[in-house]
Each structure stands twice: as C-alpha cells, then as structure tokens.
Amino acid sequence: MSKTVLVTGGTGLVGKALETIIKEKNANQDIWYFAGSKDGDLTILSDTKALFDKVKPTHVIHLAAMVGGLFHNMNNNLDFLRKNLQINDNVLQTAFEHGCVKVVSCLSTCIFPDKTTYPIDETMVHNGPPHNSNFGYSYAKRLIDVQNRAYFEKNGSIFTSVIPCNIFGPNDNYKPEVSHVIPGMIYRMHQLINEDKDTKEEEKVFSVFGSGKPLRQFIYSIDLAKLMLWVLEEYDQVDPIILSVDESDEVTIAQVAEAIARAFNFKGKIVCDTIKADGQYKKTASNKKLRQLKPDFKFSNFEESINESVKWFIENYEIARK
Ligand code: NAP
Ligand code: GFB
C-alpha cells in the first residue's frame, strides 16, 4: 500500500537527511511532504489542522520541536517545555483524528534520568529526574512516550518513538547561541580561521567550551535517517527504541574538537575554557535492542562523517543556518 508521509520538522538537520535518503531510494510509490514552520506554526492547533488537511498523511514522522544544545536549554527551560508540549499535543491529536496509520516521534538520550546506572536502555525513560540543564525539553519529550501509550490504549494506533543519541551532519543549526556542540565548534573554528588574517594560524587559539571531558555518542544524520525509515516501515512496537552508535563509540568533547581541527587542517592551539558548563558528564545508551532487530546495520565512520560535515559547511557557508 502506498503511503503519504508527513515529516514535521522536515527542514532541519534530521529532516534534510531523510529527504536525501528518500531521493536516493527513489521511493516513488510513496508521497513525502517535508514541512517546516513556513507550512504552519505547530504550536498553534489551527495551523496544525490546516497542514494535516492539506497533506492528508497516512503516516507521520514527527521531528518538529524547539531544539538546541546545552547552553540554549540551560537558558530557556520554560520555552522548551511549553513549546514542545504544545507542538507534540497538536501533532499527535491531529494525527489521531486523521486516522494516521503510524506516527514516529523523536525523543533524545539526554532525557533519561541524570542519576542512573549504565548503559541506559529504553526501559529507563521515567526512572527519575533528568539533568537539570534541560528538564523542560526532557519532560516534554518524555510525555510523548506517555501520549503514545494513551493513543494505543484508545484505539490501537501505532504511535511510537525513537531515542537518538546526539546527532550531527549537513544542514545543522550553527547559530552559536542555539547550536549543539559539533555545529557550534565547526562554526567557531571556521570563524577563527577566516578572521584576523594578520595573525598566523599557528598562533591562533581555539577554545573548547567546558573541560572537554564529557562523553557523548554521536550518530551521523544520514545513518539516523536510514534507521528512521526502517522504523517507519518495520518497527511496530509502541515502546521507544534507542537509535545510537555503540557504547564503545563514545568520545570525549576534546576528541571531537581534535577531529574537527583535523578536518579543517587547523594549525593553531586547542584549549578548554573550564569556566563554561560541561552539562551532563555522560549519557551512555545501549543500542542492544536495535542490534537485535537490525543486526546488519553499519554505522558511518565518525572521522569521515566529521570531515563530510565540515566540508558541507565550508561549501554551503552562505546558506547555512548561523
Ligand atoms: P532542527 O534542525 O532544529 O530542526 C527543527 C525542525 O522543526 C525544523 O524543520 C523547524 O522548522 C521545525 N520547527 C521548529 N519549531 C516549529 C514550529 N513551532 N512549528 C513548525 N515547525 C517547527 O532539529 P533537528 O536536530 O533536526 O531535530 C529533529 C528532532 O530530533 C527533534 O525532535 C529533536 O528533539 C530530535 N533530536 C535532535 C538531536 C540533535 O542532536 N540534533 C538529538 C536527539 C533528538 P524551521 O526550520 O522552519 O524553523
Ligand atoms: O551538544 P551539546 O550542546 O549538548 O554539548 P549536550 C554540550 C557539551 O559540549 C558541553 C561542550 O560539555 C559543552 O561544554 N562544548 C564545547 C560545546 N564547545 C561547545 C560549543 O561550541 N557549543 C556547545 N553547544 N557545546 C544536549 C541537550 O545536551 O543534547 C539537548 O541539552 C539535546 O536537550 C542534545 O537533547 C542532543 O549533549 O550536553
């Protein structure tokens, strides 16, 4: 049966990666609609209804959200909570009223309890308060899981969710006050290299925010898009599924900075600004459930993906969100 898939948040980092995969797959039996805020502000119910009336989706990949890195979250917990609660309730209820066959929403590994055992797995979402830096975003995202269970209980709708680790890739959000660590460092290193041409690059100093010690798992957006397509087509549990690289692929923030420096062939010094916050020290997640269901999946090489992401930014500097 052919599908009409509405991708909310379709103009962002993950949405653009999905669009790339769909174009490559040339899946022409399905209709795909990649919506951004120009198609309607999903915090507004009437806008949400108008979008669904226009697209008439049978399936939804729900990506739209107020999204940001550690510092944006720390300064805007109330907005992250309210805007994401509004978006999620509008989208899920409208999808339910439209009789959508399936909705795949997006949580994040940063929403798990701060005080926890490791590795984290899907059963632990609600086991305690999240890290204080992003409690607004975390509680809004956790509620998606609760909403999904309520819709399933109501009429058996397959409303489910994926839990990605930190994501990076082309078309990221590079705005310094909003961005996640990888686009944030890519933008700042590009600026450092290209400003003040009178100073030799060897004498320039790049600042990593925080101690550089926190650990993160990073998934390339193209890999995530492939896995989300698999979830849309083949994963039919309401319970969420973690989409993350292996625990052994965890890297420190300092190692990320070094990889970005190699991608730019940066010849200067790298220092850590320990005055700035570190956020969560670690949020190591297990991808055991994914590996059991899809044992053949191969993740992209981290260094090569960083190189691709830096190359994209340099070549698309004019149009990048910064
Ligand atoms: P992004 O690049 O910031 O894109 C956000 C998308 O949501 C954009 O298409 C944006 O549209 C849309 N949007 C935001 N507010 C909206 C509103 N009020 N009405 C309609 N559309 C709105 O985000 P992303 O990184 O692709 O994230 C996609 C999903 O993955 C999100 O649910 C996020 O929570 C989740 N996630 C992200 C990460 C990560 O590291 N990036 C990690 C885990 C989970 P405009 O472009 O038109 O504003
Ligand atoms: O991606 P990020 O902002 O968020 O990473 P989280 C923050 C870590 O990177 C901290 C360091 O240890 C920062 O000190 N860092 C170093 C930088 N340089 C930079 C920089 O230029 N920009 C940024 N942003 N950080 C987020 C959650 O946590 O994870 C969100 O707050 C979301 O809700 C996201 O879920 C995926 O990984 O700490």
Coordinates of C-alpha atoms and ligand atoms in Angstrom, one line a residue:
M1 CA 0.0 0.0 0.0
S2 CA 1.4 3.4 -0.9
K3 CA 1.9 5.9 1.9
T4 CA 1.6 9.7 2.2
V5 CA 4.2 10.6 4.8
L6 CA 4.2 14.0 6.5
V7 CA 7.6 14.9 8.0
T8 CA 7.1 17.6 10.6
G9 CA 10.3 19.5 11.2
G10 CA 11.3 18.4 7.7
T11 CA 13.6 21.4 7.0
G12 CA 16.0 20.7 9.8
L13 CA 19.1 18.6 10.4
V14 CA 17.3 15.3 10.5
G15 CA 14.6 16.2 8.1
K16 CA 17.1 17.2 5.4
A17 CA 18.9 13.9 5.9
L18 CA 15.6 12.0 5.5
E19 CA 15.0 13.9 2.3
T20 CA 18.4 12.9 1.0
I21 CA 17.8 9.2 1.7
I22 CA 14.3 9.3 0.2
K23 CA 15.7 10.9 -3.0
E24 CA 18.4 8.3 -3.2
K25 CA 15.9 5.5 -2.6
N26 CA 13.7 6.9 -5.3
A27 CA 10.8 5.5 -3.3
N28 CA 8.3 6.9 -5.8
Q29 CA 5.4 4.8 -4.8
D30 CA 5.0 6.9 -1.6
I31 CA 4.3 10.7 -1.3
W32 CA 6.6 12.6 1.1
Y33 CA 5.9 16.1 2.4
F34 CA 8.7 17.8 4.4
A35 CA 7.1 20.6 6.4
G36 CA 8.9 23.5 8.1
S37 CA 7.5 26.3 10.2
K38 CA 6.6 28.2 6.9
D39 CA 4.0 25.4 6.4
G40 CA 2.4 26.3 9.8
D41 CA 3.4 27.0 13.4
L42 CA 2.7 23.7 15.1
T43 CA 2.3 25.3 18.5
I44 CA -1.0 26.6 17.0
L45 CA -3.7 23.9 16.7
S46 CA -5.5 25.6 13.7
D47 CA -2.2 25.7 11.8
T48 CA -1.6 22.0 12.6
K49 CA -5.0 21.1 11.4
A50 CA -4.6 23.1 8.2
L51 CA -1.3 21.3 7.5
F52 CA -2.9 17.9 8.0
D53 CA -5.9 18.8 5.9
K54 CA -3.6 19.9 3.1
V55 CA -1.2 16.9 3.2
K56 CA -3.8 14.2 4.3
P57 CA -1.0 11.9 5.6
T58 CA -1.3 8.2 6.3
H59 CA 1.9 8.2 8.2
V60 CA 3.8 10.9 10.2
I61 CA 7.5 11.3 11.1
H62 CA 7.3 13.9 13.8
L63 CA 10.6 15.8 14.1
A64 CA 9.3 19.3 14.7
A65 CA 10.5 20.7 18.1
M66 CA 12.2 23.6 19.8
V67 CA 15.7 22.1 19.7
G68 CA 19.1 23.3 21.0
G69 CA 22.3 22.5 22.7
L70 CA 23.3 22.6 26.3
F71 CA 23.5 26.4 26.7
H72 CA 20.3 27.1 24.8
N73 CA 18.5 24.6 27.1
M74 CA 20.0 26.0 30.3
N75 CA 18.7 29.5 29.5
N76 CA 15.2 28.5 28.1
N77 CA 13.8 25.6 30.1
L78 CA 10.3 27.1 30.3
D79 CA 10.1 27.7 26.5
F80 CA 11.5 24.3 25.7
L81 CA 8.8 22.8 28.0
R82 CA 5.8 24.8 26.8
K83 CA 6.5 24.9 23.0
N84 CA 7.3 21.3 22.8
L85 CA 4.3 20.3 24.8
Q86 CA 2.1 22.4 22.5
I87 CA 3.7 21.0 19.3
N88 CA 3.5 17.4 20.5
D89 CA -0.1 17.5 21.7
N90 CA -1.2 19.3 18.5
V91 CA 0.6 16.9 16.1
L92 CA -0.3 13.7 17.9
Q93 CA -4.0 14.6 18.5
T94 CA -4.4 15.8 14.9
A95 CA -2.7 12.6 13.6
F96 CA -5.1 10.6 15.7
E97 CA -8.2 12.5 14.4
H98 CA -6.9 12.0 10.8
G99 CA -6.7 8.2 11.4
C100 CA -3.0 8.1 10.6
V101 CA -1.8 4.5 10.5
K102 CA 1.5 5.3 12.3
V103 CA 3.4 8.2 13.9
V104 CA 7.1 8.0 14.7
S105 CA 8.2 10.8 17.1
C106 CA 11.7 11.7 18.3
L107 CA 12.9 11.7 21.9
S108 CA 16.6 12.0 22.9
T109 CA 19.2 10.2 25.0
C110 CA 19.6 13.4 27.0
I111 CA 16.1 13.0 28.6
F112 CA 17.0 9.9 30.7
P113 CA 17.4 10.2 34.5
D114 CA 20.6 12.0 35.5
K115 CA 21.3 9.6 38.3
T116 CA 21.3 6.3 36.6
T117 CA 23.1 3.0 36.0
Y118 CA 24.9 2.5 32.7
P119 CA 24.3 1.6 30.0
I120 CA 20.9 3.3 29.7
D121 CA 18.2 1.4 28.0
E122 CA 14.6 2.0 26.7
T123 CA 13.0 0.8 30.0
M124 CA 14.6 3.7 32.0
V125 CA 13.0 6.8 30.5
H126 CA 10.8 7.6 33.5
N127 CA 13.1 6.3 36.3
G128 CA 14.0 9.6 37.8
P129 CA 14.5 13.3 37.2
P130 CA 16.6 14.4 34.1
H131 CA 19.7 16.5 34.2
N132 CA 18.7 20.0 35.5
S133 CA 20.2 21.7 32.4
N134 CA 17.4 20.6 30.1
F135 CA 14.5 19.5 32.3
G136 CA 12.0 21.4 30.2
Y137 CA 12.9 19.7 27.0
S138 CA 13.2 16.3 28.8
Y139 CA 9.8 16.3 30.4
A140 CA 8.1 17.4 27.2
K141 CA 9.8 14.6 25.3
R142 CA 9.1 12.0 28.0
L143 CA 5.4 12.9 27.7
I144 CA 5.4 11.8 24.1
D145 CA 6.0 8.3 25.3
V146 CA 3.0 8.6 27.7
Q147 CA 0.9 10.1 24.9
N148 CA 1.8 7.2 22.6
R149 CA 0.6 4.7 25.2
A150 CA -2.6 6.5 25.7
Y151 CA -3.4 6.6 21.9
F152 CA -2.5 2.9 21.6
E153 CA -4.9 2.1 24.6
K154 CA -7.6 4.2 23.0
N155 CA -7.8 2.5 19.6
G156 CA -4.6 0.6 18.9
S157 CA -2.9 3.3 17.0
I158 CA 0.8 2.7 16.4
F159 CA 2.2 5.9 17.8
T160 CA 5.8 5.1 18.7
S161 CA 9.1 7.0 19.2
V162 CA 12.9 6.7 18.6
I163 CA 15.6 7.9 21.0
P164 CA 18.6 9.1 19.1
C165 CA 21.9 10.0 20.8
N166 CA 23.5 13.3 19.8
I167 CA 23.1 13.9 16.0
F168 CA 25.3 15.8 13.6
G169 CA 25.7 16.3 9.8
P170 CA 25.0 18.6 6.9
N171 CA 22.3 21.3 7.3
D172 CA 22.8 21.5 11.1
N173 CA 21.9 24.6 13.1
Y174 CA 25.2 26.6 13.5
K175 CA 23.7 29.6 15.4
P176 CA 26.2 29.9 18.3
E177 CA 23.5 30.7 21.0
V178 CA 21.4 27.7 19.9
S179 CA 23.7 25.1 18.5
H180 CA 24.8 21.7 19.7
V181 CA 28.5 21.0 20.3
I182 CA 29.6 19.8 16.8
P183 CA 27.9 22.6 14.7
G184 CA 28.9 25.0 17.4
M185 CA 32.6 24.1 17.2
I186 CA 32.5 23.9 13.4
Y187 CA 31.1 27.4 13.2
R188 CA 33.6 28.8 15.7
M189 CA 36.6 27.1 14.1
H190 CA 35.6 28.4 10.7
Q191 CA 35.3 31.9 12.1
L192 CA 38.7 31.7 13.9
I193 CA 40.5 30.5 10.7
N194 CA 38.9 33.1 8.4
E195 CA 39.1 36.2 10.6
D196 CA 42.1 38.3 11.5
K197 CA 44.3 37.2 8.5
D198 CA 47.2 39.2 10.1
T199 CA 47.7 36.6 12.8
K200 CA 49.5 33.4 11.7
E201 CA 47.2 30.4 12.1
E202 CA 49.8 28.6 14.2
E203 CA 49.4 31.4 16.8
K204 CA 45.6 31.2 16.9
V205 CA 43.9 29.5 19.9
F206 CA 40.6 27.6 19.6
S207 CA 38.5 27.4 22.8
V208 CA 36.6 24.2 23.6
F209 CA 33.7 25.2 26.0
G210 CA 33.9 23.3 29.3
S211 CA 36.5 20.8 30.4
G212 CA 36.4 18.7 27.2
K213 CA 36.0 15.7 29.4
P214 CA 32.2 14.9 29.0
L215 CA 31.5 11.8 27.0
R216 CA 29.0 11.6 24.1
Q217 CA 27.8 9.1 21.5
F218 CA 27.2 10.8 18.1
I219 CA 25.2 9.5 15.2
Y220 CA 25.6 10.8 11.7
S221 CA 22.3 12.3 10.4
I222 CA 22.3 10.2 7.3
D223 CA 22.6 7.0 9.4
L224 CA 19.8 8.1 11.6
A225 CA 17.6 8.8 8.6
K226 CA 18.2 5.3 7.3
L227 CA 17.2 3.9 10.7
M228 CA 14.1 6.1 11.0
L229 CA 12.9 4.9 7.6
W230 CA 13.4 1.3 8.8
V231 CA 11.4 2.2 12.0
L232 CA 8.6 3.7 9.8
E233 CA 8.4 0.6 7.6
E234 CA 9.2 -2.3 10.0
Y235 CA 9.2 -1.4 13.7
D236 CA 5.6 -1.8 15.2
Q237 CA 6.1 -1.5 18.9
V238 CA 4.7 1.4 20.9
D239 CA 7.7 1.2 23.2
P240 CA 10.6 3.5 22.1
I241 CA 13.8 2.3 20.5
I242 CA 17.2 3.8 21.0
L243 CA 19.0 4.7 17.8
S244 CA 22.6 5.2 18.8
V245 CA 26.1 4.1 17.9
D246 CA 27.7 1.5 20.1
E247 CA 28.8 2.3 23.7
S248 CA 32.3 1.7 22.6
D249 CA 32.0 4.6 20.1
E250 CA 31.6 7.1 22.9
V251 CA 34.1 10.0 22.6
T252 CA 35.1 13.0 24.7
I253 CA 34.3 16.5 23.7
A254 CA 38.0 17.2 23.5
Q255 CA 38.4 14.3 21.0
V256 CA 35.5 15.8 18.9
A257 CA 37.4 19.2 18.8
E258 CA 40.6 17.4 17.6
A259 CA 38.6 15.6 14.9
I260 CA 37.1 18.9 13.7
A261 CA 40.6 20.5 13.8
R262 CA 41.9 17.8 11.6
A263 CA 39.0 18.2 9.2
F264 CA 39.9 22.0 8.9
N265 CA 43.6 21.2 8.9
F266 CA 43.7 23.8 11.8
K267 CA 47.3 24.6 12.7
G268 CA 46.7 26.5 15.9
K269 CA 46.3 25.5 19.6
I270 CA 43.2 24.0 21.3
V271 CA 42.5 24.9 24.9
C272 CA 39.5 24.1 27.2
D273 CA 37.5 27.0 28.8
T274 CA 36.6 25.4 32.1
I275 CA 34.6 28.4 33.2
K276 CA 31.9 27.3 30.8
A277 CA 29.5 24.5 31.8
D278 CA 30.0 20.8 30.9
G279 CA 26.4 19.7 31.2
Q280 CA 25.8 16.0 31.7
Y281 CA 29.1 14.1 32.1
K282 CA 27.8 11.1 30.2
K283 CA 24.5 9.6 28.9
T284 CA 25.8 6.3 27.6
A285 CA 23.0 4.5 25.9
S286 CA 22.7 0.8 24.8
N287 CA 21.7 0.0 21.2
K288 CA 21.2 -3.7 22.1
K289 CA 17.5 -3.6 21.1
L290 CA 18.4 -2.1 17.7
R291 CA 21.3 -4.5 17.2
Q292 CA 18.9 -7.5 17.9
L293 CA 16.3 -6.2 15.5
K294 CA 18.6 -4.9 12.8
P295 CA 22.0 -6.8 13.2
D296 CA 23.3 -5.9 9.7
F297 CA 23.3 -2.1 10.1
K298 CA 26.6 -0.4 9.6
F299 CA 27.3 3.0 11.1
S300 CA 29.4 5.5 9.2
N301 CA 32.9 6.2 10.4
F302 CA 32.9 9.1 12.9
E303 CA 36.1 10.8 11.5
E304 CA 34.8 10.5 7.9
S305 CA 31.4 11.9 8.9
I306 CA 33.0 14.9 10.7
N307 CA 35.1 15.5 7.5
E308 CA 31.9 15.4 5.4
S309 CA 30.1 17.8 7.8
V310 CA 33.0 20.3 7.8
K311 CA 33.2 20.1 4.0
W312 CA 29.4 20.7 3.7
F313 CA 29.6 23.7 6.0
I314 CA 32.6 25.3 4.1
E315 CA 30.9 24.7 0.7
N316 CA 27.4 25.9 1.9
Y317 CA 28.5 28.7 4.3
E318 CA 26.2 31.2 2.6
I319 CA 23.0 29.2 3.1
A320 CA 23.9 27.5 6.4
R321 CA 21.7 28.4 9.5
K322 CA 24.1 30.6 11.5
Ligands
NAP1 P1 16.4 21.3 13.8 O1 17.5 21.2 12.8 O2 16.4 22.4 14.8 O3 15.0 21.4 13.0 C1 13.8 21.6 13.8 C2 12.7 21.5 12.8 O4 11.5 21.7 13.5 C3 12.8 22.5 11.6 O5 12.3 21.9 10.5 C4 11.9 23.6 12.2 O6 11.3 24.4 11.1 C5 10.8 22.8 12.8 N1 10.1 23.6 13.8 C6 10.5 24.1 15.0 N2 9.6 24.8 15.6 C7 8.4 24.6 14.9 C8 7.1 25.1 15.0 N3 6.7 25.8 16.1 N4 6.2 24.8 14.0 C9 6.6 24.1 13.0 N5 7.8 23.6 12.8 C10 8.7 23.9 13.7 O7 16.2 20.0 14.7 P2 16.8 18.5 14.4 O8 18.2 18.5 15.1 O9 16.6 18.1 13.0 O10 15.9 17.7 15.4 C11 14.8 16.9 14.9 C12 14.3 16.1 16.0 O11 15.3 15.2 16.6 C13 13.8 16.9 17.1 O12 12.5 16.3 17.6 C14 14.8 16.8 18.2 O13 14.3 17.0 19.5 C15 15.4 15.4 18.0 N6 16.8 15.2 18.4 C16 17.8 16.0 18.0 C17 19.1 15.7 18.4 C18 20.3 16.5 17.9 O14 21.4 16.3 18.4 N7 20.1 17.4 16.9 C19 19.4 14.7 19.3 C20 18.3 13.9 19.7 C21 17.0 14.2 19.3 P3 12.1 25.7 10.6 O15 13.4 25.2 10.1 O16 11.2 26.2 9.5 O17 12.2 26.6 11.8
GFB2 O1 25.6 19.2 22.1 P1 25.7 19.9 23.4 O2 25.4 21.4 23.4 O3 24.6 19.4 24.4 O4 27.1 19.5 24.0 P2 24.5 18.1 25.3 C1 27.5 20.2 25.2 C2 28.9 19.8 25.6 O5 29.8 20.2 24.6 C3 29.3 20.5 26.9 C4 30.7 21.2 25.2 O6 30.2 19.7 27.6 C5 29.9 21.8 26.4 O7 30.8 22.4 27.3 N1 31.0 22.3 24.2 C6 32.2 22.6 23.8 C7 30.1 23.0 23.4 N2 32.2 23.6 22.8 C8 30.9 23.8 22.6 C9 30.2 24.6 21.7 O8 30.7 25.4 20.9 N3 28.8 24.6 21.7 C10 28.1 23.7 22.5 N4 26.8 23.7 22.5 N5 28.8 22.9 23.4 C11 22.0 18.3 24.8 C12 20.7 18.6 25.5 O9 23.0 18.0 25.7 O10 21.9 17.2 23.9 C13 19.6 18.8 24.5 O11 20.8 19.7 26.3 C14 19.6 17.8 23.3 O12 18.4 18.8 25.1 C15 21.0 17.5 22.9 O13 19.0 16.7 23.7 C16 21.0 16.3 21.9 O14 24.9 16.8 24.6 O15 25.3 18.4 26.6

